[in-house]
Short mmCIF file of C-alpha atoms and ligand atoms in Angstrom, two decimals:
data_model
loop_
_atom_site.label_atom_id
_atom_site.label_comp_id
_atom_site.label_asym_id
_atom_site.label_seq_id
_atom_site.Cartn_x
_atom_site.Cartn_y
_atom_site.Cartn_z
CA UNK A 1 155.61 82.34 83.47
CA UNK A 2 157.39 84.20 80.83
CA UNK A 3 159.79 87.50 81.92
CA UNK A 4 157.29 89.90 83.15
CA UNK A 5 156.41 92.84 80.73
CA UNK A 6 156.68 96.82 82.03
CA UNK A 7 154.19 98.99 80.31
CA UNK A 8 153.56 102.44 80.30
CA UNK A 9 150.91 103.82 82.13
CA UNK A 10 148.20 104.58 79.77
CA UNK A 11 144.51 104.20 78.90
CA UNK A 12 145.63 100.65 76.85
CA UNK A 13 147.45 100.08 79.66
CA UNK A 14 144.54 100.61 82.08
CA UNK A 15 142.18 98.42 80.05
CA UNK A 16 144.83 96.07 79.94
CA UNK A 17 145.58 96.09 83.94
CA UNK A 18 141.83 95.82 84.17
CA UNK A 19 141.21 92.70 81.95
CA UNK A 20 144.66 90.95 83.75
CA UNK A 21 142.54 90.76 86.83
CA UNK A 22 139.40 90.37 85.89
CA UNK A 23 140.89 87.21 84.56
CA UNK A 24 142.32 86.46 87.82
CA UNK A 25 145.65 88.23 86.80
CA UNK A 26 148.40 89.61 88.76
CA UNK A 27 149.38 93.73 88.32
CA UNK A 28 151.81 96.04 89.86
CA UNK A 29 150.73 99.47 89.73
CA UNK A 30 152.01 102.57 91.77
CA UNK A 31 150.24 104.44 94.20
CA UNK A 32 151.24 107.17 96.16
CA UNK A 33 153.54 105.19 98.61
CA UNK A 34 154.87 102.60 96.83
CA UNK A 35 154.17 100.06 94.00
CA UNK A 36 151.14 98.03 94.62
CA UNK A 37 150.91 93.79 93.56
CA UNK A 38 146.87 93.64 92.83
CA UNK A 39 144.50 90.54 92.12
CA UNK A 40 140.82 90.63 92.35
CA UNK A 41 140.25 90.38 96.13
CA UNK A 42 136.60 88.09 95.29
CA UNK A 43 138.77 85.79 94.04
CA UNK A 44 140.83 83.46 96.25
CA UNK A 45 142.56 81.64 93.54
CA UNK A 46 143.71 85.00 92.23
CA UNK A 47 145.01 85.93 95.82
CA UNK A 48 146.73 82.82 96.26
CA UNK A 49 148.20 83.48 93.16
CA UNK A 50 149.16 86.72 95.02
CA UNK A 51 150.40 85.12 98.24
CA UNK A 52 152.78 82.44 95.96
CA UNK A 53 154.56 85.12 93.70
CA UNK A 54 155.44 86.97 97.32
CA UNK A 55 156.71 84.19 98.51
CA UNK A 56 154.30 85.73 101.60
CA UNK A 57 152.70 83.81 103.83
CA UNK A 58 148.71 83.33 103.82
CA UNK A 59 148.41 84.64 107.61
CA UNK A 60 149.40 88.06 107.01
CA UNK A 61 146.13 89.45 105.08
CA UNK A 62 146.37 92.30 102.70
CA UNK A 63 145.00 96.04 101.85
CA UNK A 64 142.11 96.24 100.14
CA UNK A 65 142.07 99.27 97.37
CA UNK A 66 138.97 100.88 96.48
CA UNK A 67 138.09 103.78 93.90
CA UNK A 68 135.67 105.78 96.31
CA UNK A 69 134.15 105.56 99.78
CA UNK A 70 130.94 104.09 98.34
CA UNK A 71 132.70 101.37 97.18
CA UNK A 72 134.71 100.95 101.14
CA UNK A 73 131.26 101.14 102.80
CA UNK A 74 130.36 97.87 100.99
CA UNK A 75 133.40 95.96 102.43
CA UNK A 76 133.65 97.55 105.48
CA UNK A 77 131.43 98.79 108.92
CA UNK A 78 132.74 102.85 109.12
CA UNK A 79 131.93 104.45 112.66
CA UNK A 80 131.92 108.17 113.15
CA UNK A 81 136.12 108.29 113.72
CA UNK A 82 136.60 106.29 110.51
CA UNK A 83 134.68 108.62 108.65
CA UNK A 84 136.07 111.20 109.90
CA UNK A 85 139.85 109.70 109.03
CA UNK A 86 137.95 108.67 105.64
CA UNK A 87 136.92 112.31 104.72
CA UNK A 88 140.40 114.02 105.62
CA UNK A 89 142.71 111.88 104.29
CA UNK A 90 140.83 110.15 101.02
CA UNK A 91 142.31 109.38 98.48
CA UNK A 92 145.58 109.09 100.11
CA UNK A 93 148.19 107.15 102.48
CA UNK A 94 145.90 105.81 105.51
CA UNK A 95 144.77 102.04 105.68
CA UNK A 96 142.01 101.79 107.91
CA UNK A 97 141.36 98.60 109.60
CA UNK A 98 137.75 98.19 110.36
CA UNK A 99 134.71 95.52 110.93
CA UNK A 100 133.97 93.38 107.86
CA UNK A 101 130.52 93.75 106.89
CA UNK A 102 128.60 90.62 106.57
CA UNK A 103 127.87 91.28 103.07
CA UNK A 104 131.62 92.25 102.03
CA UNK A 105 132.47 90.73 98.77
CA UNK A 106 136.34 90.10 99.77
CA UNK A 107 137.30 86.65 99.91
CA UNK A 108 138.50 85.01 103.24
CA UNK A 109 142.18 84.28 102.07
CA UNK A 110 143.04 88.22 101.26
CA UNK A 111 142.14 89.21 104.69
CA UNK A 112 143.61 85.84 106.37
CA UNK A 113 140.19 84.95 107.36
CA UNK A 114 139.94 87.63 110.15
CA UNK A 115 136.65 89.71 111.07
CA UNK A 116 138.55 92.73 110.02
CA UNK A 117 139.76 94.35 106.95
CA UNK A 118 141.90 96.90 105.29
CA UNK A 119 141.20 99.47 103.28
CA UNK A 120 142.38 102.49 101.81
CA UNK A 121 141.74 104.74 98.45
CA UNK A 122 144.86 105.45 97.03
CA UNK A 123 146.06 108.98 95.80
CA UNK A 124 147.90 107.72 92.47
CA UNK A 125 145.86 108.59 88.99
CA UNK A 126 147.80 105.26 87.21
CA UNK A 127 145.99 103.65 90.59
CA UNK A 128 142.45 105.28 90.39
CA UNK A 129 142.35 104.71 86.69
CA UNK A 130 143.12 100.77 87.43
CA UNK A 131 140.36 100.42 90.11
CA UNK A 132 137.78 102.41 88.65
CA UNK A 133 138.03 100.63 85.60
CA UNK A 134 138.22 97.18 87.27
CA UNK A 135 135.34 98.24 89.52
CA UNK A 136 135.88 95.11 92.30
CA UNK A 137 138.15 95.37 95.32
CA UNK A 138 141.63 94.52 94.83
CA UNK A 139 144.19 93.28 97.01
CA UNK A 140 147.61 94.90 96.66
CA UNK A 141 150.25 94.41 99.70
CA UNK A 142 153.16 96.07 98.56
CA UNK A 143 154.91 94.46 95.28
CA UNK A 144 158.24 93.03 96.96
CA UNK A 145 159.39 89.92 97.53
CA UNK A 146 158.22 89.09 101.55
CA UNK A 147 160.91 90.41 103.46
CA UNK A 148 161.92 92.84 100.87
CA UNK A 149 161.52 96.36 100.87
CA UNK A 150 159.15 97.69 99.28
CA UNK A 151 159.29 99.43 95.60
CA UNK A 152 159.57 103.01 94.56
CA UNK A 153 159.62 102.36 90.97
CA UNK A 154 158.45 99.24 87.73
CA UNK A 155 162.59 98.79 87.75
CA UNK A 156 162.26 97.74 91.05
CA UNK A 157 159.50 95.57 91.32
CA UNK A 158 161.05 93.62 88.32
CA UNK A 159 163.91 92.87 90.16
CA UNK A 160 161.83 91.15 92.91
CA UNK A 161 158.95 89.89 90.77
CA UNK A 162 159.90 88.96 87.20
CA UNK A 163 158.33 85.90 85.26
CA UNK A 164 156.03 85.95 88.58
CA UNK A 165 153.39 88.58 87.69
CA UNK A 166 151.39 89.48 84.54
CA UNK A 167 152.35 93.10 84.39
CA UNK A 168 153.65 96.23 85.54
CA UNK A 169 151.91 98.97 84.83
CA UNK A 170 154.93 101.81 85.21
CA UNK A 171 153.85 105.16 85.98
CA UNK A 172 157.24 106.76 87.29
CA UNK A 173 158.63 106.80 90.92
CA UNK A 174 156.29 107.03 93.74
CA UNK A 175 155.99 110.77 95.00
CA UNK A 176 155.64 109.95 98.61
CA UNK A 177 158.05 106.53 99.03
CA UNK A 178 157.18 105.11 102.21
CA UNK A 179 154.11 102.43 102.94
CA UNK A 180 150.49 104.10 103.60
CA UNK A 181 149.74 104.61 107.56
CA UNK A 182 147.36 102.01 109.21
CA UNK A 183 145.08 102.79 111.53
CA UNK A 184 142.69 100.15 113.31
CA UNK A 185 138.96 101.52 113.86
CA UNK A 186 137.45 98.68 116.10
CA UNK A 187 136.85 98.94 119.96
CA UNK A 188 139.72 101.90 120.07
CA UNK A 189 141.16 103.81 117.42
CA UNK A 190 145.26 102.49 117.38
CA UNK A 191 147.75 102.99 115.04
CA UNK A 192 149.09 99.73 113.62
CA UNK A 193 151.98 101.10 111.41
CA UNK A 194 153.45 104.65 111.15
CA UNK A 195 153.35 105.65 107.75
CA UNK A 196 152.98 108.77 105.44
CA UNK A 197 150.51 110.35 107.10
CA UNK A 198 151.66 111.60 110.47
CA UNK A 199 150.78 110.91 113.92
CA UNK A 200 150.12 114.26 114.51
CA UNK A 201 147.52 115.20 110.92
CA UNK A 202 145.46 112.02 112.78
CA UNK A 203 145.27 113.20 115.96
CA UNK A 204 144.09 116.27 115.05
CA UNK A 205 141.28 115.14 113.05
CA UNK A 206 140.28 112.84 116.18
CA UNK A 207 140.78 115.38 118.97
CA UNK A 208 142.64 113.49 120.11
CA UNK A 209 146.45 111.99 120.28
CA UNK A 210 146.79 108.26 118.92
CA UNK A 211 148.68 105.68 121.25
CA UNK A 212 151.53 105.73 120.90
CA UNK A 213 153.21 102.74 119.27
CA UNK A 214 156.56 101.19 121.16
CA UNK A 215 158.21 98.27 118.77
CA UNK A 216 157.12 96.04 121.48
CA UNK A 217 153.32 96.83 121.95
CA UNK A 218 151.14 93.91 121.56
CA UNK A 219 149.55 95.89 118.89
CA UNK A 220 152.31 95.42 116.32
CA UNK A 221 152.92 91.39 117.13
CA UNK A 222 149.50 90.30 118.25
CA UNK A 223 146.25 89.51 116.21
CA UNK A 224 145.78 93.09 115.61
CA UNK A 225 148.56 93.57 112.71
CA UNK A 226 149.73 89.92 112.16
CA UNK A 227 152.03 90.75 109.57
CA UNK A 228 154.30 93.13 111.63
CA UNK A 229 157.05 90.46 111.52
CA UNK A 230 160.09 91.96 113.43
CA UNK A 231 162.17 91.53 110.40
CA UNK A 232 160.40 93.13 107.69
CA UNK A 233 161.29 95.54 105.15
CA UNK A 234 165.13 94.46 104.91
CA UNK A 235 167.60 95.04 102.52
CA UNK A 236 170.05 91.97 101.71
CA UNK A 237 172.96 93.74 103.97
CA UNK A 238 172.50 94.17 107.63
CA UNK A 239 171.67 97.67 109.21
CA UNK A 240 172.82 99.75 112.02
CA UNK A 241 170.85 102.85 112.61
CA UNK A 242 171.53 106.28 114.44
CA UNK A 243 175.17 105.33 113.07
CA UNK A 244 177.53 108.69 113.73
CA UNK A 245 180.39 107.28 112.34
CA UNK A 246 181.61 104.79 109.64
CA UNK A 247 183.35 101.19 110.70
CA UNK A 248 184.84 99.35 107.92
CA UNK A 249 183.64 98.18 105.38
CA UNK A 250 180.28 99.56 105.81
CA UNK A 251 178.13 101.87 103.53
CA UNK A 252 176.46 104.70 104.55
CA UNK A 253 172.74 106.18 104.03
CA UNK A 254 173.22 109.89 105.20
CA UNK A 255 170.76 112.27 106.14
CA UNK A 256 171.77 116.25 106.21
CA UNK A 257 174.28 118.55 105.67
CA UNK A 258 176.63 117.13 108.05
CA UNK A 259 178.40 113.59 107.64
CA UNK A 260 180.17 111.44 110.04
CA UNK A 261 183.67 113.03 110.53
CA UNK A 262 185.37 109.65 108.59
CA UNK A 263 182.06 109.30 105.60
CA UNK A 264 184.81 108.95 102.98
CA UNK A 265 185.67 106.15 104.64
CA UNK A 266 182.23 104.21 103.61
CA UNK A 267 182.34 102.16 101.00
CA UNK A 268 179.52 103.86 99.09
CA UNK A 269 177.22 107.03 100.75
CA UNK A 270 173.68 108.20 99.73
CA UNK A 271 172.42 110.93 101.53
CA UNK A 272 168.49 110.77 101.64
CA UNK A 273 168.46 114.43 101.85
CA UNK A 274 171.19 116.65 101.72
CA UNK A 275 169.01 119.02 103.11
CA UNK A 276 167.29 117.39 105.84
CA UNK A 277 163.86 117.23 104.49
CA UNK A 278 162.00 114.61 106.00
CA UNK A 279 159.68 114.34 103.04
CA UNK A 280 162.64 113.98 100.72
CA UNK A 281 164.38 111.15 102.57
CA UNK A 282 161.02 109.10 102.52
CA UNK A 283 160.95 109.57 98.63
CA UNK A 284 164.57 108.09 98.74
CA UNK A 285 164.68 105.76 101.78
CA UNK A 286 163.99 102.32 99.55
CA UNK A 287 165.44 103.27 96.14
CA UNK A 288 168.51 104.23 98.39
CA UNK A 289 168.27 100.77 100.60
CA UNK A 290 168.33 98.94 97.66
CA UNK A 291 171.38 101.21 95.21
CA UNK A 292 173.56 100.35 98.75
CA UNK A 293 172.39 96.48 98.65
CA UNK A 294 173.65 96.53 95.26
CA UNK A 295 176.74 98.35 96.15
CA UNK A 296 177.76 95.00 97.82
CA UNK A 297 178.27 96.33 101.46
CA UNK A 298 177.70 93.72 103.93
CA UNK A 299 175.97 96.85 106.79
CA UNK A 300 174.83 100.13 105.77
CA UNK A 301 175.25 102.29 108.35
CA UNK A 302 172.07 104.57 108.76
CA UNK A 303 172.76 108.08 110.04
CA UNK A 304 170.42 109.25 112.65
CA UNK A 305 166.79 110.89 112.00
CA UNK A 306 164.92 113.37 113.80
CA UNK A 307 161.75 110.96 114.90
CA UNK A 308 159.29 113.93 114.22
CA UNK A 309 156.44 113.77 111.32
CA UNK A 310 157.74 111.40 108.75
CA UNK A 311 160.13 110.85 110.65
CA UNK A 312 159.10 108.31 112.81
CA UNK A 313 157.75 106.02 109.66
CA UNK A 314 161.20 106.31 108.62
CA UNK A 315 162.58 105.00 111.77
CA UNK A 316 160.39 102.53 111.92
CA UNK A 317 160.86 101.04 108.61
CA UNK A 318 164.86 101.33 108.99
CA UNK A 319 164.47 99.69 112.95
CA UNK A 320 162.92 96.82 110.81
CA UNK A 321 165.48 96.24 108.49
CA UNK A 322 167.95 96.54 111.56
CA UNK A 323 166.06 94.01 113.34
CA UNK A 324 167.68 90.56 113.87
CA UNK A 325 166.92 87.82 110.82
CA UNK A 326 165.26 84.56 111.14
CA UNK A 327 168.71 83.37 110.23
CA UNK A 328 166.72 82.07 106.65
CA UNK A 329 169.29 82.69 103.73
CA UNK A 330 169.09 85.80 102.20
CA UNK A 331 168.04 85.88 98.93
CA UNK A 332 171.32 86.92 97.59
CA UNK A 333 172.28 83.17 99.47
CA UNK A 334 170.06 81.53 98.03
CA UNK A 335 171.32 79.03 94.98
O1 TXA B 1 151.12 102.06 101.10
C1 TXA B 1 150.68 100.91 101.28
O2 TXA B 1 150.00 100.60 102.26
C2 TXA B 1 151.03 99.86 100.23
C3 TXA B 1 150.33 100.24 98.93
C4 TXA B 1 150.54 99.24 97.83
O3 TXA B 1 148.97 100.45 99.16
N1 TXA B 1 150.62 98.55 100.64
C5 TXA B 1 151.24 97.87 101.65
O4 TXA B 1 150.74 96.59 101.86
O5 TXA B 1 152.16 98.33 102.30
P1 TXA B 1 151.50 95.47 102.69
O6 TXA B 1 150.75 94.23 102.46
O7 TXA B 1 152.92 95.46 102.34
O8 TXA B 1 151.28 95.91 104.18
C6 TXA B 1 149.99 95.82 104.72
C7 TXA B 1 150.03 95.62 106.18
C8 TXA B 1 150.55 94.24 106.57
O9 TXA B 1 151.52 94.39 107.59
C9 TXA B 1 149.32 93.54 107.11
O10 TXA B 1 149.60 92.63 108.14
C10 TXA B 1 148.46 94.68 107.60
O11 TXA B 1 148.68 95.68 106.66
N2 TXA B 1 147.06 94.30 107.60
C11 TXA B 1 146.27 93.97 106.56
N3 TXA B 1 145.04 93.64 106.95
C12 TXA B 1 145.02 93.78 108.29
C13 TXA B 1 144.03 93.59 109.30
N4 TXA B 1 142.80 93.17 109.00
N5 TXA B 1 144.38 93.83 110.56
C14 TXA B 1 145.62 94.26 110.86
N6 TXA B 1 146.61 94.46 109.97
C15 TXA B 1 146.31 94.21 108.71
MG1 MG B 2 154.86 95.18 102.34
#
């Protein structure tokens, strides 16, 4: 495939998104969170199309994006709580996992051939625009490399995806930056990934709190959420988290007003927030990830963050990059 073309968001560029997948195309868009990879999910070649260009591998199914509720209600069985969840957070950043419907029109490859599927309406106009226009469910796991994290911006999802995908469809940098939260509907309501929308905003819209998810609950490894592969959103270097001071060598991702007595010492610092806004350093956290990647450290040392609101998707996507590697070589490794 030729170098992969970044276009403008626009109404051409809409139509043109649209006809890409209709065709069985592949198209990053952004959404709210982060930069989307979408094929048409009716159409397996398309998604294994999908799967290929990640590099991802065809157990770990993907999020379905819809335009409107309707549109979920034909893929997927909603009880009372997932309407609820449905109605307060829609369009936004919650994946719901819930019952296929016999009838669903997704093909068995985008959700891995399990009896469940995600779904979630995203908050993004360039996104909206896409789906309504397309009018099928499309798949769209974030558009990284697998393994990678995830992108903020079109720059970014060039660097993982050129010559691999049709287009991307660039509508600026993603005003929330960190993946969508997924909750599983089925027998009990559990939530499978923290993510932009707190803990706490679900719970209150249930009554009720949400178990609470420890690294090691069979809910993250086990059938439930089969892609929560302990290494997963990593940058090239290693990480150390809740660092409070620099060792050699290392680069530091700050957070707040107050840096590690020796920071000048790093061999490159961004501070997600200078301020210690929560919501800011989630708007940073992979744009930041990847500009100390690039700065050639071989650990970025990750200052510590309150593990309140956002703050606990933030730990968990930095505890994943921290986590130990299949000992694979890194891309940057790689011939
Ligand atoms: O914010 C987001 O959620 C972004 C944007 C593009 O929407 N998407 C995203 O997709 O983060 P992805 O594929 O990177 O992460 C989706 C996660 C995977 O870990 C996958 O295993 C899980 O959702 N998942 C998908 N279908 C599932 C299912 N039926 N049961 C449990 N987990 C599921
Ligand atoms: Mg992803």
């Amino acid at each position: 495939m030729p170098a992969t073309r970044i276009v403008r968001a626009s109404p051409e560029a809409t139509k043109e998104a649209s006809a890409t997948l209709a065709a069985g195309g592949l198209v990053a868009f952004p959404t709210e969170t982060v930069y989307g990879l979408g094929a048409d999910a009716t159409n397996d070649a398309a998604v294994a199309k999908l799967y290929a260009a990640k590099e991802r591998p065809s157990f770990n199914p993907l999020i379905v994006h819809v335009p409107d509720l309707a549109a979920a209600q034909r893929i997927a069985a909603f009880d009372a709580r997932a309407l609820a969840l449905a109605r307060a957070f829609w369009p936004g950043a919650l994946t719901l996992v819930l019952r296929k419907l016999p009838s669903c029109p997704v093909g068995l490859l985008a959700t891995a051939g399990l009896d469940t599927v995600a779904v979630r309406l995203p908050n993004h106009p360039v996104a909206r625009d896409i789906l309504q226009a397309f009018g099928k469910p499309v798949a769209a796991p974030s558009a990284n490399r697998s393994g990678r994290v995830s992108p903020t911006s079109a720059v970014n999802v060039k660097d993982d995806l050129d010559g691999r995908i049709d287009i991307i469809v660039d509508g600026g940098p993603c005003p929330v930056g960190i993946e969508s939260t997924i909750v599983a509907c089925l027998d009990g309501v559990a939530l499978l990934r923290p993510g932009a929308v707190t803990r706490d905003a679900i719970a209150k819209v249930l009554g009720h709190a949400i178990a609470p998810l420890a690294p090691e609950a069979p809910a993250r490894g086990a059938p439930l959420a089969p892609g929560m592969l302990a290494s997963h959103y990593a940058p090239r270097a290693a990480v150390r988290v809740n660092a409070v001071t620099v060792e050699p060598g290392e680069a530091l991702l700050a957070f707040g007003p107050q840096l590690p007595a020796n920071a000048r010492e790093a061999k490159a610092v961004l501070n997600l927030s200078p301020t210690g806004s929560l919501a800011e350093a989630a708007v940073n956290l992979f744009a930041y990830l990847r500009g100390l990647d690039a700065a050639g450290a071989a650990t970025i040392a990750a200052m510590p963050i309150p593990n309140e609101g956002l703050g606990e998707a933030i730990n968990d996507r930095l505890r994943h990059a921290a986590a130990p590697r299949d000992g694979a070589p890194r891309p940057r490794d790689a011939p």
